[in-house]
CSV table of C-alpha atoms in Angstrom, one decimal:
chain,number,residue,atom,x,y,z
I,1,UNK,CA,133.2,49.0,-152.9
I,2,UNK,CA,131.9,52.2,-153.1
I,3,UNK,CA,133.8,54.4,-150.5
I,4,UNK,CA,133.6,58.2,-149.6
I,5,UNK,CA,135.5,59.2,-146.2
I,6,UNK,CA,135.4,63.1,-145.6
I,7,UNK,CA,137.8,65.2,-143.2
I,8,UNK,CA,138.0,68.3,-141.7
I,9,UNK,CA,135.8,68.9,-139.5
I,10,UNK,CA,136.2,70.7,-136.4
I,11,UNK,CA,135.5,73.2,-133.9
I,12,UNK,CA,135.7,77.0,-135.0
I,13,UNK,CA,134.5,80.4,-133.7
I,14,UNK,CA,132.0,82.4,-135.3
I,15,UNK,CA,133.2,84.0,-138.4
I,16,UNK,CA,135.9,81.7,-139.0
I,17,UNK,CA,136.5,79.2,-142.3
I,18,UNK,CA,137.1,75.5,-142.4
I,19,UNK,CA,137.1,73.3,-145.8
I,20,UNK,CA,135.7,70.0,-146.0
I,21,UNK,CA,137.5,67.0,-147.7
I,22,UNK,CA,136.0,64.1,-149.3
I,23,UNK,CA,137.8,61.4,-150.4
I,24,UNK,CA,136.2,58.8,-153.4
I,25,UNK,CA,136.9,55.6,-154.0
I,26,UNK,CA,135.9,52.2,-155.9
I,27,UNK,CA,134.1,54.4,-158.8
I,28,UNK,CA,135.2,56.7,-161.7
I,29,UNK,CA,134.4,59.9,-159.9
I,30,UNK,CA,134.7,62.4,-162.6
I,31,UNK,CA,131.4,60.3,-163.8
I,32,UNK,CA,129.5,61.3,-161.2
I,33,UNK,CA,127.9,64.6,-159.8
I,34,UNK,CA,128.6,65.2,-155.7
I,35,UNK,CA,126.4,66.6,-153.2
I,36,UNK,CA,126.9,67.8,-149.4
I,37,UNK,CA,124.2,67.5,-147.2
I,38,UNK,CA,124.5,68.4,-143.3
I,39,UNK,CA,122.9,67.8,-140.3
I,40,UNK,CA,122.4,69.4,-137.3
I,41,UNK,CA,122.2,68.1,-133.7
I,42,UNK,CA,118.8,66.7,-133.4
I,43,UNK,CA,117.7,67.7,-136.8
I,44,UNK,CA,116.7,66.4,-140.0
I,45,UNK,CA,118.2,66.5,-143.2
I,46,UNK,CA,119.4,69.8,-145.2
I,47,UNK,CA,120.4,69.5,-148.5
I,48,UNK,CA,123.7,72.0,-148.4
I,49,UNK,CA,125.2,72.1,-152.0
I,50,UNK,CA,126.2,69.8,-155.3
I,51,UNK,CA,128.7,69.7,-157.9
I,52,UNK,CA,128.4,67.9,-161.1
I,53,UNK,CA,130.6,66.1,-162.8
I,54,UNK,CA,133.1,68.1,-164.5
I,55,UNK,CA,133.4,70.5,-162.2
I,56,UNK,CA,131.5,73.1,-164.2
I,57,UNK,CA,127.9,73.9,-163.1
I,58,UNK,CA,127.5,73.8,-159.3
I,59,UNK,CA,124.5,74.3,-156.9
I,60,UNK,CA,123.5,76.1,-153.8
I,61,UNK,CA,120.6,76.3,-150.7
I,62,UNK,CA,120.1,79.6,-150.0
I,63,UNK,CA,121.2,79.2,-146.6
I,64,UNK,CA,125.3,78.8,-147.9
I,65,UNK,CA,124.8,80.5,-151.0
I,66,UNK,CA,128.0,83.1,-150.7
I,67,UNK,CA,128.9,81.8,-147.7
I,68,UNK,CA,130.2,77.9,-149.5
I,69,UNK,CA,132.2,77.1,-152.2
I,70,UNK,CA,131.9,73.6,-153.8
I,71,UNK,CA,134.4,71.8,-155.6
I,72,UNK,CA,136.3,69.3,-156.9
I,73,UNK,CA,140.0,68.1,-157.9
I,74,UNK,CA,139.2,64.5,-160.3
I,75,UNK,CA,143.0,64.2,-160.7
I,76,UNK,CA,142.6,63.8,-157.0
I,77,UNK,CA,139.0,62.1,-156.6
I,78,UNK,CA,138.6,64.5,-154.1
I,79,UNK,CA,135.2,66.4,-153.5
I,80,UNK,CA,135.7,69.7,-151.3
I,81,UNK,CA,133.4,72.5,-149.2
I,82,UNK,CA,135.1,75.6,-148.3
I,83,UNK,CA,133.2,77.2,-145.4
I,84,UNK,CA,133.5,81.3,-144.9
I,85,UNK,CA,131.9,83.1,-142.4
I,86,UNK,CA,130.5,80.3,-140.6
I,87,UNK,CA,128.0,81.2,-138.1
I,88,UNK,CA,126.6,79.2,-135.0
I,89,UNK,CA,123.5,77.5,-137.2
I,90,UNK,CA,126.2,76.1,-139.8
I,91,UNK,CA,127.0,73.5,-136.2
I,92,UNK,CA,126.2,70.1,-137.7
I,93,UNK,CA,127.1,66.4,-139.3
I,94,UNK,CA,128.5,67.4,-142.8
I,95,UNK,CA,127.9,64.1,-144.9
I,96,UNK,CA,128.9,64.1,-148.3
I,97,UNK,CA,127.2,62.0,-151.1
I,98,UNK,CA,127.6,60.2,-154.7
I,99,UNK,CA,124.6,61.7,-157.0
I,100,UNK,CA,123.3,59.0,-159.5
I,101,UNK,CA,121.4,60.4,-162.5
I,102,UNK,CA,118.2,59.8,-163.4
I,103,UNK,CA,116.1,60.4,-166.4
I,104,UNK,CA,112.8,61.3,-166.3
I,105,UNK,CA,110.0,63.7,-168.1
I,106,UNK,CA,112.5,64.9,-170.1
I,107,UNK,CA,115.7,65.7,-167.4
I,108,UNK,CA,117.8,64.6,-165.5
I,109,UNK,CA,117.5,64.3,-161.6
I,110,UNK,CA,120.4,63.7,-159.3
I,111,UNK,CA,119.8,61.4,-156.4
I,112,UNK,CA,122.2,60.0,-153.8
I,113,UNK,CA,122.6,56.3,-153.6
I,114,UNK,CA,126.2,56.3,-151.5
I,115,UNK,CA,126.6,58.4,-148.5
I,116,UNK,CA,130.1,59.0,-146.4
I,117,UNK,CA,129.9,58.6,-142.5
I,118,UNK,CA,130.2,62.2,-142.5
I,119,UNK,CA,133.1,65.3,-140.5
I,120,UNK,CA,130.8,67.0,-137.6
I,121,UNK,CA,131.6,70.7,-138.0
I,122,UNK,CA,130.8,72.7,-134.5
I,123,UNK,CA,130.5,76.7,-134.6
I,124,UNK,CA,131.0,78.2,-131.5
I,125,UNK,CA,132.9,80.8,-129.1
S,1,UNK,CA,111.6,76.4,-154.4
S,2,UNK,CA,109.7,73.1,-153.9
S,3,UNK,CA,108.2,73.0,-150.5
S,4,UNK,CA,107.3,68.9,-148.5
S,5,UNK,CA,105.7,68.0,-146.1
S,6,UNK,CA,106.4,64.4,-145.1
S,7,UNK,CA,103.7,63.3,-142.2
S,8,UNK,CA,103.1,62.0,-139.7
S,9,UNK,CA,106.2,63.0,-138.0
S,10,UNK,CA,106.4,60.3,-135.6
S,11,UNK,CA,104.8,56.8,-135.9
S,12,UNK,CA,104.6,54.2,-133.5
S,13,UNK,CA,104.0,50.8,-134.3
S,14,UNK,CA,105.0,47.2,-134.0
S,15,UNK,CA,106.6,44.8,-135.5
S,16,UNK,CA,104.5,42.4,-138.2
S,17,UNK,CA,102.4,46.2,-139.1
S,18,UNK,CA,102.1,47.8,-142.0
S,19,UNK,CA,102.7,51.0,-142.3
S,20,UNK,CA,102.8,54.5,-144.5
S,21,UNK,CA,104.6,57.2,-144.4
S,22,UNK,CA,103.6,60.5,-146.7
S,23,UNK,CA,105.3,63.2,-148.8
S,24,UNK,CA,103.1,66.1,-150.1
S,25,UNK,CA,105.2,68.5,-153.0
S,26,UNK,CA,104.6,72.4,-153.3
S,27,UNK,CA,104.3,71.9,-157.0
S,28,UNK,CA,104.7,68.5,-159.0
S,29,UNK,CA,107.7,66.6,-159.6
S,30,UNK,CA,106.7,63.8,-161.8
S,31,UNK,CA,108.9,60.4,-160.0
S,32,UNK,CA,111.4,62.3,-159.1
S,33,UNK,CA,111.7,61.7,-155.4
S,34,UNK,CA,113.7,59.3,-153.2
S,35,UNK,CA,113.3,57.7,-149.8
S,36,UNK,CA,116.2,57.2,-147.2
S,37,UNK,CA,116.6,55.5,-143.8
S,38,UNK,CA,118.6,56.7,-140.7
S,39,UNK,CA,120.0,55.0,-138.1
S,40,UNK,CA,121.2,57.1,-134.5
S,41,UNK,CA,124.2,57.7,-135.3
S,42,UNK,CA,125.0,56.5,-138.7
S,43,UNK,CA,124.6,58.3,-142.4
S,44,UNK,CA,121.0,57.9,-144.1
S,45,UNK,CA,121.3,55.1,-146.8
S,46,UNK,CA,119.1,55.0,-149.8
S,47,UNK,CA,116.1,53.2,-150.0
S,48,UNK,CA,114.0,53.8,-153.1
S,49,UNK,CA,114.6,56.0,-156.3
S,50,UNK,CA,112.5,57.1,-159.2
S,51,UNK,CA,109.3,57.6,-156.4
S,52,UNK,CA,108.7,53.2,-156.7
S,53,UNK,CA,112.4,52.0,-157.8
S,54,UNK,CA,113.8,49.5,-155.4
S,55,UNK,CA,117.4,50.7,-154.1
S,56,UNK,CA,119.9,47.1,-154.8
S,57,UNK,CA,120.1,45.1,-151.8
S,58,UNK,CA,116.6,46.7,-150.0
S,59,UNK,CA,114.5,43.8,-148.9
S,60,UNK,CA,111.1,43.7,-150.3
S,61,UNK,CA,109.6,44.4,-148.1
S,62,UNK,CA,109.7,48.6,-148.6
S,63,UNK,CA,108.1,50.3,-151.6
S,64,UNK,CA,107.2,53.5,-153.1
S,65,UNK,CA,104.4,54.9,-154.9
S,66,UNK,CA,102.9,58.3,-156.1
S,67,UNK,CA,103.9,61.3,-158.4
S,68,UNK,CA,103.5,64.6,-159.3
S,69,UNK,CA,103.0,65.9,-155.7
S,70,UNK,CA,101.9,63.0,-153.7
S,71,UNK,CA,104.2,60.3,-152.5
S,72,UNK,CA,104.2,57.0,-149.8
S,73,UNK,CA,106.6,54.8,-148.4
S,74,UNK,CA,104.9,52.0,-147.3
S,75,UNK,CA,106.8,49.1,-145.1
S,76,UNK,CA,104.5,46.1,-145.4
S,77,UNK,CA,105.7,43.5,-142.7
S,78,UNK,CA,107.7,46.1,-140.0
S,79,UNK,CA,111.3,43.7,-138.9
S,80,UNK,CA,112.8,45.1,-136.0
S,81,UNK,CA,115.6,46.8,-137.7
S,82,UNK,CA,113.1,48.6,-139.4
S,83,UNK,CA,112.8,51.4,-136.6
S,84,UNK,CA,114.7,54.4,-138.2
S,85,UNK,CA,114.0,57.9,-139.3
S,86,UNK,CA,112.8,57.9,-142.8
S,87,UNK,CA,112.8,61.1,-145.5
S,88,UNK,CA,111.8,62.0,-148.6
S,89,UNK,CA,113.9,63.9,-151.4
S,90,UNK,CA,112.9,65.6,-153.7
S,91,UNK,CA,115.4,65.5,-156.5
S,92,UNK,CA,113.6,67.1,-159.5
S,93,UNK,CA,115.0,70.8,-159.1
S,94,UNK,CA,117.7,73.0,-157.8
S,95,UNK,CA,117.6,74.0,-154.8
S,96,UNK,CA,117.0,69.9,-153.6
S,97,UNK,CA,114.7,69.5,-150.7
S,98,UNK,CA,114.4,66.9,-147.8
S,99,UNK,CA,111.1,65.4,-146.1
S,100,UNK,CA,111.2,66.8,-142.3
S,101,UNK,CA,111.5,63.4,-141.5
S,102,UNK,CA,109.3,60.5,-139.4
S,103,UNK,CA,110.5,58.5,-136.7
S,104,UNK,CA,109.1,54.9,-136.5
S,105,UNK,CA,109.5,53.7,-133.1
S,106,UNK,CA,108.2,50.5,-131.3
S,107,UNK,CA,105.1,51.4,-129.6
């Protein structure tokens, strides 16, 4: 069974840092791209970041570019999100998701087929 | 970036109803569209990918259609467990994006 388990959330002051982890099991981790998605309280889903299976390609939302860093350790089957310079608007539940590949009209796209339960990040003084 | 407009934001319906949710893109994305269901306090779950392909285990009352800029999620016969919030997502290009969500509530 494919499982994703996030950890590392908590309360942090504005300007602080936090590192989220996502432990994966039940699939060949290095063969899949992975993503982070967040949801602020009472709001919709916001895509945050993605990383290729090898870790060689990374992508970010404009709202976190330059502050967040996605990475992975394929030897540990673990995905990370390093979050620096945190702001109140970063307060959210953060989900990691396994991304499956779809080949349509000439290129690959990655949709999220398995999600973790999420970890809560609160940025407040 | 690709902008998405999902409508309606709130849909009131009864068990047994046929409901449709729309998602419109600011530019063509071929069939690179997914639909997710989210229940309160839970993680989203994938319903449909590639605009119309049903994820394994998802009931056949769910269907997706469309290509290019206009997409639709249809629930043919609403069941009690279908009252939830639904999101579309484009994965044609980065940055990926979700629609604003449609809450399906009991009328």
